Structures are given as structure tokens and as C-alpha cells.
Amino acid sequence: SNSFSLSPFINGNISTLLNWNFRFSWEKSILKISNMPSRSSNNFIYSGSVTVTPCSLITWTIGGEFYRNQIEEEHYKKMFMLDTKLTFNISKRIEVSASITNLLNKKEYSYTSYGTVSQYERSSKLRGREFMISIYLKKWCGFLIPINLNGWNNMTPCSVECRVLRWYAVTMGRIIVLN
């Protein structure tokens, strides 16, 4: 069994207004057992994001991944995932952001492969669409309040988490902890 992969990426910006990145990942797996013919599969992931910063107070990012996984010769399972995030810099010390993951609300990754006398099924549950509001108090504590959206009108809180953020400054080669 051998596996090879390649994952080039490119990124850029147009002034401070627009930043973008794109990554392509390819993986090839080859299976060879004794005198049997070898079998191989190719899997591809295309991912990227665009960040727009119209002013220093607002940042909007949208990004996604497109999966193209080979399930048998000449047959591929394709799936597209999309996320977005809007950030407001209220002050030097306060940042508020709202993000939505799995914007298209994909709930399952599944496929069926048929052989001459066999059938193979694969199914994986995916996390549904999630909405998260984050408040970052720089030098103090950040609060994350995730909210699960099972449809746009059914919002239920999942959990509240507090993380202490450490901020560092590098001065003449030394790292100084600011909090």
C-alpha cells in the first residue's frame, strides 16, 4: 500500500481591502496485494476564502471547501461546504464576531458503491449549521456562545465557554507576557 499527496496553495491581497487564499490538495492511494491487480483512488479538496475589510472596524470572511473523493473507478462523491464570519472591532480591547459554519446545512456524507456481487455503503453524520457569537475582551477573557441552528428559526444555546487569552509582545528578542 502506497500513498502520495500534493497540497499547493496560493494567497494574495488587493491593498488592505481584499485578501484571498486558495489551496488544492490531492491524495492518491495505491493498494497492491500479491498477484492481484493493484487498485488506486484519488481524492481532491479545493479550499479557499476571501476576506473583505472595508474599514478598520469591520471584517467579513467567506470560505469553503469542495471535496471530490473517488469511491470507485470513474465515480466520485462530491460535496461543497461553506462558512462565513463577520467581525466588528468595537475598540482596541473589544472584538465581537458572528460566524456561521456549514452554511448550506449539510447533515450527512454518504454513498453506495456496487460491485458484481457486493454492495458497500458508507455514511457519516455531519454537524449541522452552527451560529456562534464571540466576544473577545483583549487582555482579559474571551466568551464563546455557540448556538445551533436547526433551520434559521430554531435557535437553541449549546454551551458557554470562557477562555483566558494571553497576549505577548516581542521586545529586542525577549517575549513579555502582557497579562
mmCIF file of C-alpha atoms in Angstrom:
data_model
loop_
_atom_site.group_PDB
_atom_site.id
_atom_site.type_symbol
_atom_site.label_atom_id
_atom_site.label_comp_id
_atom_site.label_asym_id
_atom_site.label_seq_id
_atom_site.Cartn_x
_atom_site.Cartn_y
_atom_site.Cartn_z
ATOM 1 C CA SER A 1 0.000 0.000 0.000
ATOM 2 C CA ASN A 2 1.386 3.401 -1.023
ATOM 3 C CA SER A 3 0.025 6.872 -0.626
ATOM 4 C CA PHE A 4 1.095 10.145 -2.227
ATOM 5 C CA SER A 5 -0.152 13.655 -1.673
ATOM 6 C CA LEU A 6 0.339 17.142 -3.024
ATOM 7 C CA SER A 7 -1.028 20.333 -1.473
ATOM 8 C CA PRO A 8 0.000 23.601 -3.152
ATOM 9 C CA PHE A 9 -1.567 26.902 -2.131
ATOM 10 C CA ILE A 10 -1.612 30.495 -3.254
ATOM 11 C CA ASN A 11 -2.723 33.655 -1.495
ATOM 12 C CA GLY A 12 -2.766 37.350 -2.148
ATOM 13 C CA ASN A 13 -4.360 40.681 -1.469
ATOM 14 C CA ILE A 14 -5.558 43.838 -3.150
ATOM 15 C CA SER A 15 -4.441 46.548 -0.724
ATOM 16 C CA THR A 16 -5.936 46.081 2.737
ATOM 17 C CA LEU A 17 -9.450 45.814 1.310
ATOM 18 C CA LEU A 18 -9.361 42.250 -0.038
ATOM 19 C CA ASN A 19 -7.342 39.170 0.946
ATOM 20 C CA TRP A 20 -7.778 35.741 -0.623
ATOM 21 C CA ASN A 21 -6.288 32.251 -0.457
ATOM 22 C CA PHE A 22 -6.737 29.024 -2.376
ATOM 23 C CA ARG A 23 -5.443 25.528 -1.583
ATOM 24 C CA PHE A 24 -5.616 22.411 -3.710
ATOM 25 C CA SER A 25 -4.987 19.036 -2.049
ATOM 26 C CA TRP A 26 -4.613 15.764 -3.926
ATOM 27 C CA GLU A 27 -4.073 12.334 -2.411
ATOM 28 C CA LYS A 28 -3.502 9.122 -4.325
ATOM 29 C CA SER A 29 -3.625 5.752 -2.575
ATOM 30 C CA ILE A 30 -2.479 2.536 -4.242
ATOM 31 C CA LEU A 31 -3.205 -0.940 -2.881
ATOM 32 C CA LYS A 32 -1.327 -3.971 -4.222
ATOM 33 C CA ILE A 33 -1.972 -7.451 -2.807
ATOM 34 C CA SER A 34 0.163 -10.389 -4.036
ATOM 35 C CA ASN A 35 -0.662 -11.316 -7.642
ATOM 36 C CA MET A 36 -3.914 -9.375 -7.776
ATOM 37 C CA PRO A 37 -4.181 -6.252 -9.904
ATOM 38 C CA SER A 38 -3.471 -3.053 -7.986
ATOM 39 C CA ARG A 39 -6.285 -0.685 -7.052
ATOM 40 C CA SER A 40 -5.954 3.046 -6.600
ATOM 41 C CA SER A 41 -8.068 6.005 -5.589
ATOM 42 C CA ASN A 42 -7.734 9.772 -5.936
ATOM 43 C CA ASN A 43 -9.173 12.306 -3.507
ATOM 44 C CA PHE A 44 -9.254 16.058 -4.092
ATOM 45 C CA ILE A 45 -10.015 19.018 -1.823
ATOM 46 C CA TYR A 46 -10.284 22.540 -3.153
ATOM 47 C CA SER A 47 -10.486 25.138 -0.385
ATOM 48 C CA GLY A 48 -10.322 28.880 -0.225
ATOM 49 C CA SER A 49 -11.528 32.045 1.378
ATOM 50 C CA VAL A 50 -11.969 35.727 0.681
ATOM 51 C CA THR A 51 -11.693 38.379 3.396
ATOM 52 C CA VAL A 52 -13.063 41.862 2.826
ATOM 53 C CA THR A 53 -12.070 44.705 5.150
ATOM 54 C CA PRO A 54 -13.987 47.815 4.041
ATOM 55 C CA CYS A 55 -12.704 49.766 7.077
ATOM 56 C CA SER A 56 -10.677 49.035 10.211
ATOM 57 C CA LEU A 57 -13.864 48.342 12.184
ATOM 58 C CA ILE A 58 -15.390 45.584 10.017
ATOM 59 C CA THR A 59 -14.025 42.356 8.522
ATOM 60 C CA TRP A 60 -16.074 39.805 6.583
ATOM 61 C CA THR A 61 -14.702 36.389 5.585
ATOM 62 C CA ILE A 62 -16.366 33.744 3.475
ATOM 63 C CA GLY A 63 -14.700 30.434 2.730
ATOM 64 C CA GLY A 64 -15.414 26.929 1.670
ATOM 65 C CA GLU A 65 -14.210 23.510 0.654
ATOM 66 C CA PHE A 66 -15.133 21.336 -2.298
ATOM 67 C CA TYR A 67 -14.465 17.610 -1.798
ATOM 68 C CA ARG A 68 -14.172 15.195 -4.726
ATOM 69 C CA ASN A 69 -13.447 11.698 -3.406
ATOM 70 C CA GLN A 70 -13.107 8.663 -5.632
ATOM 71 C CA ILE A 71 -15.359 5.829 -4.473
ATOM 72 C CA GLU A 72 -14.678 3.520 -7.414
ATOM 73 C CA GLU A 73 -13.080 3.824 -10.827
ATOM 74 C CA GLU A 74 -14.528 6.828 -12.693
ATOM 75 C CA HIS A 75 -17.054 7.530 -9.887
ATOM 76 C CA TYR A 76 -16.608 10.358 -7.407
ATOM 77 C CA LYS A 77 -18.548 11.649 -4.399
ATOM 78 C CA LYS A 78 -18.670 15.454 -4.409
ATOM 79 C CA MET A 79 -19.567 17.797 -1.575
ATOM 80 C CA PHE A 80 -19.350 21.566 -1.020
ATOM 81 C CA MET A 81 -19.106 23.185 2.435
ATOM 82 C CA LEU A 82 -19.358 26.927 3.130
ATOM 83 C CA ASP A 83 -18.606 29.090 6.210
ATOM 84 C CA THR A 84 -18.757 32.827 6.902
ATOM 85 C CA LYS A 85 -17.686 35.214 9.664
ATOM 86 C CA LEU A 86 -18.372 38.907 10.327
ATOM 87 C CA THR A 87 -16.110 40.713 12.827
ATOM 88 C CA PHE A 88 -16.578 44.126 14.425
ATOM 89 C CA ASN A 89 -13.628 45.779 16.175
ATOM 90 C CA ILE A 90 -15.528 47.839 18.741
ATOM 91 C CA SER A 91 -12.338 49.250 20.301
ATOM 92 C CA LYS A 92 -8.682 48.319 20.786
ATOM 93 C CA ARG A 93 -9.780 45.967 23.549
ATOM 94 C CA ILE A 94 -13.154 44.618 22.365
ATOM 95 C CA GLU A 95 -13.909 42.494 19.301
ATOM 96 C CA VAL A 96 -17.311 40.971 18.516
ATOM 97 C CA SER A 97 -17.794 38.389 15.776
ATOM 98 C CA ALA A 98 -20.643 36.313 14.419
ATOM 99 C CA SER A 99 -19.854 33.189 12.438
ATOM 100 C CA ILE A 100 -21.851 30.507 10.691
ATOM 101 C CA THR A 101 -20.286 27.152 9.885
ATOM 102 C CA ASN A 102 -21.812 24.641 7.485
ATOM 103 C CA LEU A 103 -23.858 27.445 5.948
ATOM 104 C CA LEU A 104 -25.512 25.015 3.481
ATOM 105 C CA ASN A 105 -26.562 22.781 6.408
ATOM 106 C CA LYS A 106 -25.166 19.500 5.037
ATOM 107 C CA LYS A 107 -26.210 16.798 7.502
ATOM 108 C CA GLU A 108 -24.658 13.659 6.055
ATOM 109 C CA TYR A 109 -21.851 12.409 3.841
ATOM 110 C CA SER A 110 -22.920 9.108 2.306
ATOM 111 C CA TYR A 111 -22.585 6.989 -0.787
ATOM 112 C CA THR A 112 -23.168 3.456 -2.026
ATOM 113 C CA SER A 113 -20.756 1.527 -4.211
ATOM 114 C CA TYR A 114 -21.871 -1.555 -6.152
ATOM 115 C CA GLY A 115 -19.658 -4.437 -7.213
ATOM 116 C CA THR A 116 -20.515 -7.504 -9.265
ATOM 117 C CA VAL A 117 -21.855 -9.411 -6.266
ATOM 118 C CA SER A 118 -21.449 -6.877 -3.476
ATOM 119 C CA GLN A 119 -22.672 -3.561 -2.195
ATOM 120 C CA TYR A 120 -20.733 -1.166 0.060
ATOM 121 C CA GLU A 121 -22.407 1.697 1.923
ATOM 122 C CA ARG A 122 -20.704 4.479 3.817
ATOM 123 C CA SER A 123 -22.488 7.121 5.831
ATOM 124 C CA SER A 124 -21.107 9.740 8.217
ATOM 125 C CA LYS A 125 -23.180 12.237 10.165
ATOM 126 C CA LEU A 126 -22.017 15.844 9.893
ATOM 127 C CA ARG A 127 -22.521 18.693 12.332
ATOM 128 C CA GLY A 128 -25.398 20.828 11.138
ATOM 129 C CA ARG A 129 -25.315 24.556 10.614
ATOM 130 C CA GLU A 130 -23.946 26.376 13.658
ATOM 131 C CA PHE A 131 -24.081 30.045 14.585
ATOM 132 C CA MET A 132 -21.545 31.404 17.080
ATOM 133 C CA ILE A 133 -21.239 34.838 18.620
ATOM 134 C CA SER A 134 -17.814 35.562 20.102
ATOM 135 C CA ILE A 135 -16.842 38.480 22.306
ATOM 136 C CA TYR A 136 -13.125 38.965 22.836
ATOM 137 C CA LEU A 137 -12.008 41.251 25.635
ATOM 138 C CA LYS A 138 -8.311 41.594 24.866
ATOM 139 C CA LYS A 139 -6.013 41.134 27.863
ATOM 140 C CA TRP A 140 -8.887 39.677 29.886
ATOM 141 C CA CYS A 141 -11.223 36.876 28.940
ATOM 142 C CA GLY A 142 -12.997 35.765 25.751
ATOM 143 C CA PHE A 143 -16.517 34.376 25.812
ATOM 144 C CA LEU A 144 -17.824 31.982 23.169
ATOM 145 C CA ILE A 145 -21.571 31.414 22.933
ATOM 146 C CA PRO A 146 -22.362 28.751 20.310
ATOM 147 C CA ILE A 147 -25.926 28.492 19.069
ATOM 148 C CA ASN A 148 -27.102 25.553 16.952
ATOM 149 C CA LEU A 149 -29.401 26.474 14.085
ATOM 150 C CA ASN A 150 -31.659 23.619 13.105
ATOM 151 C CA GLY A 151 -33.243 25.741 10.454
ATOM 152 C CA TRP A 152 -32.996 29.513 10.680
ATOM 153 C CA ASN A 153 -35.852 29.986 13.175
ATOM 154 C CA ASN A 154 -34.974 27.367 15.785
ATOM 155 C CA MET A 155 -32.046 28.750 17.795
ATOM 156 C CA THR A 156 -31.021 26.893 20.941
ATOM 157 C CA PRO A 157 -27.961 27.627 23.094
ATOM 158 C CA CYS A 158 -25.454 24.776 23.338
ATOM 159 C CA SER A 159 -22.801 25.930 25.781
ATOM 160 C CA VAL A 160 -20.872 28.874 27.139
ATOM 161 C CA GLU A 161 -17.097 28.747 27.358
ATOM 162 C CA CYS A 162 -14.626 31.206 28.847
ATOM 163 C CA ARG A 163 -11.014 31.184 27.681
ATOM 164 C CA VAL A 164 -8.256 33.299 29.146
ATOM 165 C CA LEU A 165 -6.290 34.856 26.318
ATOM 166 C CA ARG A 166 -2.614 35.663 26.737
ATOM 167 C CA TRP A 167 -1.127 38.465 24.708
ATOM 168 C CA TYR A 168 2.582 38.661 24.042
ATOM 169 C CA ALA A 169 4.914 41.369 22.840
ATOM 170 C CA VAL A 170 8.366 40.731 21.445
ATOM 171 C CA THR A 171 10.882 43.357 22.516
ATOM 172 C CA MET A 172 14.517 43.048 21.464
ATOM 173 C CA GLY A 173 14.300 39.262 21.190
ATOM 174 C CA ARG A 174 12.532 38.754 24.547
ATOM 175 C CA ILE A 175 8.907 37.639 24.946
ATOM 176 C CA ILE A 176 6.930 39.580 27.532
ATOM 177 C CA VAL A 177 3.585 38.290 28.862
ATOM 178 C CA LEU A 178 1.197 41.253 28.984
ATOM 179 C CA ASN A 179 -1.450 39.821 31.320
#
